CSV table of N, CA and C and ligand atoms in Angstrom, one decimal:
chain,number,residue,atom,x,y,z
A,1,MET,N,87.9,100.5,106.1
A,1,MET,CA,88.2,101.3,104.6
A,1,MET,C,88.7,102.6,104.4
A,2,ALA,N,89.5,102.3,103.8
A,2,ALA,CA,90.1,104.0,103.7
A,2,ALA,C,89.8,104.9,103.2
A,3,GLU,N,89.7,106.1,103.7
A,3,GLU,CA,88.9,107.2,103.5
A,3,GLU,C,89.7,108.7,103.8
A,4,PHE,N,89.9,109.8,103.2
A,4,PHE,CA,91.2,111.0,103.0
A,4,PHE,C,91.3,111.6,104.5
A,5,THR,N,91.8,111.9,104.7
A,5,THR,CA,92.1,112.4,105.9
A,5,THR,C,93.3,113.4,105.4
A,6,LYS,N,92.6,114.8,106.8
A,6,LYS,CA,92.9,115.7,106.2
A,6,LYS,C,94.4,115.9,107.2
A,7,ILE,N,96.1,115.9,106.9
A,7,ILE,CA,96.7,115.4,107.4
A,7,ILE,C,98.1,117.4,107.8
A,8,ALA,N,98.1,117.7,106.8
A,8,ALA,CA,98.7,118.9,107.9
A,8,ALA,C,98.2,120.6,105.8
A,9,ILE,N,98.9,121.2,106.0
A,9,ILE,CA,98.5,122.2,105.1
A,9,ILE,C,99.9,122.4,104.3
A,10,THR,N,99.3,123.1,103.1
A,10,THR,CA,100.4,122.5,102.1
A,10,THR,C,101.4,124.4,102.7
A,11,THR,N,101.5,125.0,103.0
A,11,THR,CA,102.8,125.6,103.7
A,11,THR,C,103.8,125.3,105.0
A,12,ASP,N,103.4,123.8,105.6
A,12,ASP,CA,103.9,123.3,106.5
A,12,ASP,C,105.4,122.4,105.5
A,13,ILE,N,105.0,122.5,104.1
A,13,ILE,CA,106.1,121.2,103.6
A,13,ILE,C,106.2,122.9,102.5
A,14,PRO,N,107.0,123.0,103.0
A,14,PRO,CA,107.8,124.3,101.3
A,14,PRO,C,108.2,122.7,100.2
A,15,ASN,N,108.6,123.5,99.0
A,15,ASN,CA,109.2,122.8,97.7
A,15,ASN,C,110.4,122.2,97.7
A,16,GLY,N,110.6,121.0,97.2
A,16,GLY,CA,111.8,120.1,98.4
A,16,GLY,C,111.7,119.2,99.2
A,17,LYS,N,111.0,119.9,100.2
A,17,LYS,CA,111.2,119.7,101.7
A,17,LYS,C,110.2,118.1,102.1
A,18,MET,N,110.1,117.6,102.9
A,18,MET,CA,109.1,116.3,104.2
A,18,MET,C,108.9,116.7,105.1
A,19,LYS,N,108.0,116.5,105.6
A,19,LYS,CA,108.1,116.0,107.2
A,19,LYS,C,106.9,115.1,107.5
A,20,ALA,N,106.9,114.0,108.3
A,20,ALA,CA,106.5,113.5,108.8
A,20,ALA,C,105.6,113.5,109.9
A,21,PHE,N,103.8,112.5,109.9
A,21,PHE,CA,102.8,113.0,110.5
A,21,PHE,C,102.3,112.2,111.7
A,22,SER,N,102.5,111.5,112.5
A,22,SER,CA,101.7,110.4,113.0
A,22,SER,C,100.4,111.4,113.2
A,23,ILE,N,98.9,109.6,112.5
A,23,ILE,CA,98.0,109.6,112.5
A,23,ILE,C,97.1,108.4,111.5
A,24,GLY,N,96.3,107.7,113.0
A,24,GLY,CA,95.7,106.9,113.1
A,24,GLY,C,97.1,105.9,113.3
A,25,GLY,N,98.1,106.1,114.1
A,25,GLY,CA,98.5,104.6,114.2
A,25,GLY,C,100.0,104.4,113.2
A,26,LYS,N,100.0,105.5,112.4
A,26,LYS,CA,101.1,104.9,111.9
A,26,LYS,C,101.9,106.6,111.9
A,27,LEU,N,102.7,106.7,110.4
A,27,LEU,CA,103.6,107.7,110.8
A,27,LEU,C,104.1,107.6,109.2
A,28,ILE,N,103.5,108.8,108.7
A,28,ILE,CA,103.3,108.9,107.1
A,28,ILE,C,103.8,110.2,106.8
A,29,THR,N,106.1,110.3,105.8
A,29,THR,CA,106.3,111.1,104.7
A,29,THR,C,104.8,112.1,104.3
A,30,ILE,N,105.8,112.9,104.5
A,30,ILE,CA,104.5,113.5,102.2
A,30,ILE,C,105.9,114.5,102.4
A,31,ALA,N,106.1,114.5,100.6
A,31,ALA,CA,107.0,114.8,100.7
A,31,ALA,C,106.1,116.4,99.7
A,32,ASN,N,107.1,117.6,99.1
A,32,ASN,CA,106.5,118.4,98.3
A,32,ASN,C,107.3,117.9,97.2
A,33,THR,N,107.4,117.6,95.8
A,33,THR,CA,108.4,117.9,94.6
A,33,THR,C,107.2,118.6,93.6
A,34,ASP,N,108.1,120.2,93.6
A,34,ASP,CA,107.9,121.0,92.8
A,34,ASP,C,106.4,121.7,92.9
A,35,GLY,N,105.9,121.2,93.4
A,35,GLY,CA,104.3,121.8,94.0
A,35,GLY,C,103.2,120.8,94.0
A,36,GLU,N,103.6,119.4,93.9
A,36,GLU,CA,103.2,118.3,94.2
A,36,GLU,C,103.3,117.4,95.5
A,37,TYR,N,102.3,116.5,96.3
A,37,TYR,CA,102.6,116.4,97.3
A,37,TYR,C,102.4,114.8,97.6
A,38,LEU,N,103.5,113.6,97.5
A,38,LEU,CA,103.5,112.6,98.2
A,38,LEU,C,103.2,112.1,98.9
A,39,ALA,N,102.5,111.1,99.7
A,39,ALA,CA,102.5,110.7,100.7
A,39,ALA,C,103.1,108.9,101.0
A,40,PHE,N,103.7,108.9,101.6
A,40,PHE,CA,104.5,107.3,102.2
A,40,PHE,C,104.8,106.7,103.2
A,41,ASP,N,104.8,105.8,104.2
A,41,ASP,CA,105.3,105.3,105.1
A,41,ASP,C,106.5,106.4,106.0
A,42,ASP,N,107.0,106.6,106.9
A,42,ASP,CA,108.4,107.4,106.7
A,42,ASP,C,109.3,106.3,107.8
A,43,THR,N,108.5,104.5,107.8
A,43,THR,CA,109.9,104.3,108.1
A,43,THR,C,110.4,103.5,107.1
A,44,CYS,N,111.4,103.0,106.8
A,44,CYS,CA,112.6,102.8,105.6
A,44,CYS,C,112.5,101.2,106.4
A,45,THR,N,112.0,100.7,104.8
A,45,THR,CA,112.1,98.8,104.9
A,45,THR,C,113.0,98.1,106.0
A,46,HIS,N,114.5,99.0,105.2
A,46,HIS,CA,115.4,97.5,105.4
A,46,HIS,C,116.1,98.2,107.1
A,47,ALA,N,116.1,99.3,107.7
A,47,ALA,CA,115.9,99.4,109.4
A,47,ALA,C,115.7,99.8,110.0
A,48,GLN,N,114.6,100.6,109.6
A,48,GLN,CA,113.4,101.0,110.7
A,48,GLN,C,113.9,102.8,110.2
A,49,CYS,N,114.9,103.6,110.0
A,49,CYS,CA,114.9,104.8,110.0
A,49,CYS,C,114.0,105.2,109.7
A,50,SER,N,113.8,106.5,110.2
A,50,SER,CA,113.0,107.4,109.7
A,50,SER,C,113.3,107.8,108.1
A,51,LEU,N,112.6,108.4,107.1
A,51,LEU,CA,112.9,109.0,106.2
A,51,LEU,C,112.1,109.9,106.2
A,52,ALA,N,111.7,110.7,106.5
A,52,ALA,CA,111.7,112.1,107.0
A,52,ALA,C,112.8,112.9,107.2
A,53,GLY,N,113.7,112.5,107.4
A,53,GLY,CA,114.9,112.4,108.0
A,53,GLY,C,116.4,112.9,106.5
A,54,GLY,N,116.4,112.0,105.7
A,54,GLY,CA,116.4,112.1,104.4
A,54,GLY,C,116.7,112.9,103.4
A,55,PHE,N,117.4,111.4,102.2
A,55,PHE,CA,117.3,113.4,101.7
A,55,PHE,C,116.3,113.5,100.3
A,56,LEU,N,116.2,114.8,99.6
A,56,LEU,CA,115.7,114.2,98.4
A,56,LEU,C,115.5,115.0,97.4
A,57,ASP,N,115.7,114.2,95.7
A,57,ASP,CA,115.7,115.0,94.8
A,57,ASP,C,114.6,114.9,93.5
A,58,GLY,N,113.8,115.7,93.2
A,58,GLY,CA,112.3,114.9,92.6
A,58,GLY,C,111.8,113.8,93.5
A,59,TYR,N,111.8,113.0,92.4
A,59,TYR,CA,111.4,111.8,93.6
A,59,TYR,C,111.5,111.1,94.0
A,60,THR,N,113.0,110.6,93.9
A,60,THR,CA,113.9,110.4,94.5
A,60,THR,C,114.8,110.2,95.7
A,61,LEU,N,114.1,109.7,96.3
A,61,LEU,CA,114.8,109.3,98.1
A,61,LEU,C,115.6,108.6,98.5
A,62,THR,N,116.3,109.6,99.5
A,62,THR,CA,118.3,108.8,99.8
A,62,THR,C,118.1,108.8,101.6
A,63,CYS,N,117.4,107.7,102.0
A,63,CYS,CA,117.6,107.4,103.2
A,63,CYS,C,118.9,107.2,103.9
A,64,TYR,N,119.3,108.5,104.8
A,64,TYR,CA,119.9,108.8,105.2
A,64,TYR,C,120.8,108.2,106.1
A,65,CYS,N,120.4,106.7,106.7
A,65,CYS,CA,121.2,106.2,107.6
A,65,CYS,C,121.7,104.8,106.9
A,66,HIS,N,121.9,104.3,105.2
A,66,HIS,CA,122.3,103.5,104.3
A,66,HIS,C,122.5,103.8,103.1
A,67,GLY,N,121.9,104.7,102.9
A,67,GLY,CA,121.6,104.7,101.4
A,67,GLY,C,120.9,103.9,100.7
A,68,GLY,N,120.1,103.6,101.1
A,68,GLY,CA,118.9,103.0,100.5
A,68,GLY,C,118.4,104.1,99.7
A,69,GLN,N,117.7,104.2,98.4
A,69,GLN,CA,117.3,104.7,97.4
A,69,GLN,C,115.4,103.9,97.1
A,70,TYR,N,114.9,105.1,97.5
A,70,TYR,CA,113.3,105.0,96.5
A,70,TYR,C,112.5,105.6,95.9
A,71,ASP,N,111.8,105.3,94.8
A,71,ASP,CA,111.6,106.4,94.0
A,71,ASP,C,110.2,106.6,94.7
A,72,ILE,N,109.5,107.5,95.3
A,72,ILE,CA,108.3,107.5,96.4
A,72,ILE,C,107.3,108.5,95.8
A,73,LYS,N,106.8,108.1,94.0
A,73,LYS,CA,105.5,107.9,93.4
A,73,LYS,C,105.3,106.8,93.4
A,74,SER,N,106.1,105.8,93.5
A,74,SER,CA,105.9,104.1,93.3
A,74,SER,C,106.0,103.6,94.2
A,75,GLY,N,106.8,103.9,94.9
A,75,GLY,CA,106.9,103.2,96.7
A,75,GLY,C,108.4,102.0,95.8
A,76,GLU,N,108.6,102.2,95.1
A,76,GLU,CA,109.7,101.2,94.4
A,76,GLU,C,110.9,101.7,94.6
A,77,VAL,N,111.9,100.6,95.4
A,77,VAL,CA,113.4,99.9,95.7
A,77,VAL,C,114.0,100.4,94.4
A,78,LEU,N,114.1,101.4,94.0
A,78,LEU,CA,116.0,102.4,93.0
A,78,LEU,C,116.9,101.7,93.9
A,79,ALA,N,117.4,101.6,95.0
A,79,ALA,CA,118.9,101.7,95.0
A,79,ALA,C,119.2,100.8,97.2
A,80,PRO,N,119.5,99.5,96.8
A,80,PRO,CA,119.4,98.7,97.6
A,80,PRO,C,120.2,99.9,99.3
A,81,PRO,N,120.1,99.2,100.2
A,81,PRO,CA,119.6,97.9,100.6
A,81,PRO,C,117.8,96.9,101.1
A,82,PRO,N,117.2,98.1,100.8
A,82,PRO,CA,116.4,97.9,101.2
A,82,PRO,C,115.7,96.5,100.3
A,83,PRO,N,115.2,96.0,101.8
A,83,PRO,CA,114.3,95.0,100.8
A,83,PRO,C,112.9,94.9,100.3
A,84,SER,N,112.3,95.6,100.5
A,84,SER,CA,110.8,95.7,100.1
A,84,SER,C,110.4,97.6,100.1
A,85,PRO,N,109.9,97.4,98.6
A,85,PRO,CA,109.5,98.4,98.4
A,85,PRO,C,108.8,98.8,99.8
A,86,LEU,N,108.2,100.7,99.5
A,86,LEU,CA,107.7,101.7,100.7
A,86,LEU,C,105.8,102.0,100.3
A,87,GLY,N,105.0,102.0,100.7
A,87,GLY,CA,103.7,102.3,101.3
A,87,GLY,C,103.6,103.3,101.0
A,88,ILE,N,102.8,103.8,99.8
A,88,ILE,CA,102.6,104.6,99.5
A,88,ILE,C,100.7,105.3,99.3
A,89,TYR,N,100.5,106.2,99.5
A,89,TYR,CA,99.4,106.6,99.6
A,89,TYR,C,99.2,107.3,99.0
A,90,ASN,N,97.2,107.6,98.2
A,90,ASN,CA,96.7,108.7,97.6
A,90,ASN,C,96.6,109.9,98.2
A,91,VAL,N,96.9,110.9,97.6
A,91,VAL,CA,97.2,112.6,97.7
A,91,VAL,C,96.0,113.3,97.4
A,92,LYS,N,95.8,114.3,97.6
A,92,LYS,CA,94.0,115.4,97.2
A,92,LYS,C,94.6,116.2,97.8
A,93,VAL,N,94.8,117.9,97.1
A,93,VAL,CA,94.7,119.2,98.3
A,93,VAL,C,93.3,119.4,97.8
A,94,GLU,N,93.1,120.2,98.9
A,94,GLU,CA,92.1,120.9,98.7
A,94,GLU,C,92.0,122.3,99.5
A,95,GLY,N,91.7,123.2,98.1
A,95,GLY,CA,92.1,124.5,98.8
A,95,GLY,C,94.1,125.1,99.7
A,96,ASP,N,94.5,124.7,100.7
A,96,ASP,CA,95.0,124.6,101.4
A,96,ASP,C,95.6,122.9,102.5
A,97,GLU,N,94.1,122.1,101.9
A,97,GLU,CA,94.8,121.5,103.1
A,97,GLU,C,95.5,120.0,102.6
A,98,ILE,N,96.2,119.3,103.2
A,98,ILE,CA,96.8,118.2,102.0
A,98,ILE,C,95.4,117.1,102.9
A,99,LEU,N,95.0,116.2,102.1
A,99,LEU,CA,94.6,115.1,103.0
A,99,LEU,C,94.9,114.0,102.5
A,100,VAL,N,95.3,112.5,103.2
A,100,VAL,CA,95.7,111.5,102.8
A,100,VAL,C,94.5,109.8,102.7
A,101,GLU,N,94.8,109.7,102.2
A,101,GLU,CA,93.7,108.6,102.2
A,101,GLU,C,94.8,107.1,102.8
A,102,ILE,N,93.9,107.0,104.0
A,102,ILE,CA,94.2,106.5,105.1
A,102,ILE,C,93.1,104.9,105.5
B,1,FES,S1,117.3,102.1,107.1
B,1,FES,FE1,117.7,103.6,105.7
B,1,FES,S2,118.8,102.2,103.4
B,1,FES,FE2,119.4,100.8,105.6
């Protein structure tokens, strides 16, 4: 059963930045978009590049490998070539701790 697990603290991820964390056998990236923290699978569904190395503009994440784009709030693909949506996770912030439901 999924439960919230502490993954990071807020100062780990400045506004507009992303960082990947290994947790429970998964690689999950947390992004900070104007103080809102979003969590999603780090691995691009196209050719397995790390999305933490991509480019973030609001909720739009561009994969650095082939330019595929995702909406990191919904996981939806915004631009090909990724063939399927991104896995996303619920996030809550308690004090300075970022917890992700995995
Ligand atoms: S690996 Fe991400 S777009 Fe190709």
